[in-house]
XYZ file of C-alpha atoms in Angstrom:
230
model
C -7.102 -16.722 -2.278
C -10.184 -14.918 -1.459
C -12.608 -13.567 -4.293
C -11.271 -9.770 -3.572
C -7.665 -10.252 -3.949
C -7.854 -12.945 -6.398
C -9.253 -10.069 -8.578
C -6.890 -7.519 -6.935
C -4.120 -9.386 -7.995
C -5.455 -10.837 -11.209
C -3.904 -8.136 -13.611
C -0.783 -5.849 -12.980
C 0.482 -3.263 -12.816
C 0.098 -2.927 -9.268
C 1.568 0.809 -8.416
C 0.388 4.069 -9.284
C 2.350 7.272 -10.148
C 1.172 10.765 -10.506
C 1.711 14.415 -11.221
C -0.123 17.299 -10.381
C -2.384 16.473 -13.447
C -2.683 12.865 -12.900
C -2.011 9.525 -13.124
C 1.025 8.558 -15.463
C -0.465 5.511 -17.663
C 1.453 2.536 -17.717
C 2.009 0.985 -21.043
C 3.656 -2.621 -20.796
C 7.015 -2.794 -22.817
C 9.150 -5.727 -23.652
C 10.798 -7.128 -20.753
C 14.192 -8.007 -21.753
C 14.506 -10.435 -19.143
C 14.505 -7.531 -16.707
C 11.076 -8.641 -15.176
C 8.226 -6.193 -16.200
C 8.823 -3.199 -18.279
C 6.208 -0.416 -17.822
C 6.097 3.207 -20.030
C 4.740 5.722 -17.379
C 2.513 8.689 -19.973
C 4.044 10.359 -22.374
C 6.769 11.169 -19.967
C 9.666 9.431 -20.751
C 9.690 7.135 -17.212
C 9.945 3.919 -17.084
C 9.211 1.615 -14.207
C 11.221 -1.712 -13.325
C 8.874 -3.551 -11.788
C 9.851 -7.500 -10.477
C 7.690 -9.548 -8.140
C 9.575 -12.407 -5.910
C 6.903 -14.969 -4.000
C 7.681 -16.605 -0.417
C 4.907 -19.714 -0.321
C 6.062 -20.991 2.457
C 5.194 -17.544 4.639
C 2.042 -16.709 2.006
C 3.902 -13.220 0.955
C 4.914 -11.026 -2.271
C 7.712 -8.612 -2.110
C 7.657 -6.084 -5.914
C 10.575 -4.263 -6.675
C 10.456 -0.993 -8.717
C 12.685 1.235 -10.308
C 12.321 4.277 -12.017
C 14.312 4.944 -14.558
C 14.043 8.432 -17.219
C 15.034 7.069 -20.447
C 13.351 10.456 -22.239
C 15.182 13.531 -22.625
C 14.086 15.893 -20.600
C 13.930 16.004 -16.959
C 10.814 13.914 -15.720
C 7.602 15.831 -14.545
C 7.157 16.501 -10.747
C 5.881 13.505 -9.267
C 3.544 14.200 -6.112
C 2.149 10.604 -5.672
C 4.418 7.475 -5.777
C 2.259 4.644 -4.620
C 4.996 1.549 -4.721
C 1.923 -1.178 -3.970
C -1.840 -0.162 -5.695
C -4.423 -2.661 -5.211
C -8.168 -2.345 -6.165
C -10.178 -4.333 -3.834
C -13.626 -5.127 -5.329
C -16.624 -6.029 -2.762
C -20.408 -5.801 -2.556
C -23.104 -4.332 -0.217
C -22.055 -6.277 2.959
C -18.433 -5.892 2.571
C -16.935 -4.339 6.299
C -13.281 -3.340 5.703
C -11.264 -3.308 8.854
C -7.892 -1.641 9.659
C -5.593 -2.542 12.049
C -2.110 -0.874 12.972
C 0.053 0.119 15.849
C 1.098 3.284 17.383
C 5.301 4.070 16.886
C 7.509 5.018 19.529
C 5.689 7.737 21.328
C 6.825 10.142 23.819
C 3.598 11.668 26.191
C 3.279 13.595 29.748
C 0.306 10.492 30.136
C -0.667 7.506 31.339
C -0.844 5.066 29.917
C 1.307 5.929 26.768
C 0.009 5.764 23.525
C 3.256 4.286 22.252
C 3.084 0.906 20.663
C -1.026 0.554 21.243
C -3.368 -0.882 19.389
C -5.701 0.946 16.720
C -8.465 -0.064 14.491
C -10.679 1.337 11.618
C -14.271 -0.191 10.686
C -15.980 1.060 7.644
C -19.083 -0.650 7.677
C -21.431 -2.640 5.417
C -23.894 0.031 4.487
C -22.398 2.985 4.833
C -23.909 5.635 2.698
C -19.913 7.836 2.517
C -19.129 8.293 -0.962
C -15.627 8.501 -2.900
C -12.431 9.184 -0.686
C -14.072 7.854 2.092
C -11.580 5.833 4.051
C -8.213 6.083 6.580
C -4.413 6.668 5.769
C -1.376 6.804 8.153
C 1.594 8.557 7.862
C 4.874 9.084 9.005
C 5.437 11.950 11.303
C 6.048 15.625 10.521
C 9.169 15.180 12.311
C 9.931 12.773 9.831
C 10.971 10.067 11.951
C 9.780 6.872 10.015
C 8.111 5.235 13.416
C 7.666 7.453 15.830
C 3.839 8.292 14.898
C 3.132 4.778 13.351
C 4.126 1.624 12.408
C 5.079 1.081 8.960
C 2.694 -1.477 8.603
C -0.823 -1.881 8.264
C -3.269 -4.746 8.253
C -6.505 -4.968 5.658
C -9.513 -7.025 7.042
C -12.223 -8.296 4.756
C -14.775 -9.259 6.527
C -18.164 -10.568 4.768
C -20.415 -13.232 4.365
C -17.714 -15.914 4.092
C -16.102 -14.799 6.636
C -12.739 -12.912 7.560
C -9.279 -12.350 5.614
C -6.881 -9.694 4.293
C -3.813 -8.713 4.052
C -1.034 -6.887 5.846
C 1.506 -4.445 3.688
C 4.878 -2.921 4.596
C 7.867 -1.035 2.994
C 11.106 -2.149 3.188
C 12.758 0.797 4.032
C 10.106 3.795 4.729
C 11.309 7.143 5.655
C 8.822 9.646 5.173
C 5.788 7.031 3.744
C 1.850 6.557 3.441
C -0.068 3.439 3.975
C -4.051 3.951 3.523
C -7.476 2.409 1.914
C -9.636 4.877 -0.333
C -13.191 4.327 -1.030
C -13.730 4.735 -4.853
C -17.255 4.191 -5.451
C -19.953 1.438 -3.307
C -18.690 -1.497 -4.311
C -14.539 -0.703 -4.812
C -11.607 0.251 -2.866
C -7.944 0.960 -3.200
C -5.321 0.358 -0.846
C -2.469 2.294 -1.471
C 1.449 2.811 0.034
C 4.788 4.669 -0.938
C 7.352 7.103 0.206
C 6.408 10.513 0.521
C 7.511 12.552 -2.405
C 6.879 16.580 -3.207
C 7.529 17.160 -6.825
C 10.262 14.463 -7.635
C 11.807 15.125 -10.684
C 14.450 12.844 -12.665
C 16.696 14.419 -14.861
C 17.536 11.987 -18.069
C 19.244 8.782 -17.415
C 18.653 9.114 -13.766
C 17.052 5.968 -11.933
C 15.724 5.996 -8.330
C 15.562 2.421 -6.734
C 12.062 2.537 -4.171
C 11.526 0.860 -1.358
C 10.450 -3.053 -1.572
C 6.515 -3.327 -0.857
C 5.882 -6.571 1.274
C 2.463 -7.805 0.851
C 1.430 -11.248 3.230
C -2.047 -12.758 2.771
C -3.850 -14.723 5.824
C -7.274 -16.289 6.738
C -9.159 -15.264 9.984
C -8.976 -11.881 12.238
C -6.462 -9.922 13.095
C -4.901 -12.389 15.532
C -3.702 -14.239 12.251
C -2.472 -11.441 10.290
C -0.664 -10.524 13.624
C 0.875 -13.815 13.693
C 1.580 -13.962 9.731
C 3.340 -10.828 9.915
C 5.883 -11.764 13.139
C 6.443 -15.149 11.272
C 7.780 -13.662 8.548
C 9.767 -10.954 9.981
């Protein structure tokens, strides 16, 4: 693995919940043979979190359910990030986005549908926090007819080029994007879209699988390691 996901990946939990005041903490709890076990705040949600691996096709899928084992009925949820990675890198870092148009209707030519589309961010660029690109599902909400529910991470420094691509299983209304948090750190973050989800006690929401597949080299290979494993 490269140096920024080997530290990306180095220590879970990798998802992030919210509510209008903030993140819900996780707290690790005893897994029960149930993979990972995760406390979310004071709130009385738990998350189910279990992580299968694919070597063969370089890919992790992580499963996550929320259950409400409090109560009371959960608090509104307004950010459910199912995959939360922070990607560390230094002053000649040059993140790169790649992703493709969905199935676009226009009055031109050529259509946008299906075409190509990149984001650069640049070694020394002086943009401070929140700095960075996120797709989205339409406002129709038609999972693909803006984008893609996919999108591709580029590292490129020194040593080269790699990254990763990421995907939902199922997305309906959903969010891929990469955040700039301060000069040297990023997070890439994806989930359904969600306005004030609450869970009422002993409810449990199953979310959609988060695929994650690492390659070496440009975007040609994480083209390529994407179709193999669909």
């Amino acid at each position: 693995l490269p140096e920024f996901l080997r530290n990306a990946l180095a220590g879970p939990p990798h998802f992030s919940i919210a509510t209008a005041q903030g993140v819900l903490v996780p707290s690790r709890l005893p897994s029960g043979g149930q993979g990972e076990r995760y406390r979310l705040g004071d709130s009385g949600l738990v998350a189910q979190v279990k992580v299968a691996v694919d070597p063969a096709h370089r890919v992790a899928v992580q499963s996550i359910t929320l259950v409400n084992e409090g109560h009371a009925p959960s608090p509104p949820i307004h950010d459910l990030s199912t995959l939360s990675l922070t990607l560390q890198g230094g002053p000649h870092v040059r993140p790169e986005l790649h992703w493709i148009h969905g199935g676009l209707t226009h009055h031109i030519y050529p259509p946008l549908a299906y075409r190509e589309n990149t984001a650069s961010f640049g070694a020394r660029s002086s943009q401070g926090r929140g700095w960075g690109h996120a797709l989205a599902s339409g406002p129709d909400g038609r999972s693909s007819n803006q984008d893609l529910p996919i999108l591709q991470v580029q590292w490129v420094d020194e040593h080269g080029s790699s990254g990763f691509w990421a995907a939902l299983e199922w997305s309906g209304t959903w969010t891929l994007g990469l955040e700039r948090l301060d000069r040297a750190a990023w997070r890439f973050h994806g989930g359904p879209q969600v306005n004030g989800l609450v869970l009422d006690p002993g409810e449990a929401l199953v979310l959609p699988d988060s695929h994650l597949g690492l390659f070496a080299g440009g975007v040609e290979e994480g083209g390529n390691s994407a179709r193999r494993y669909i």
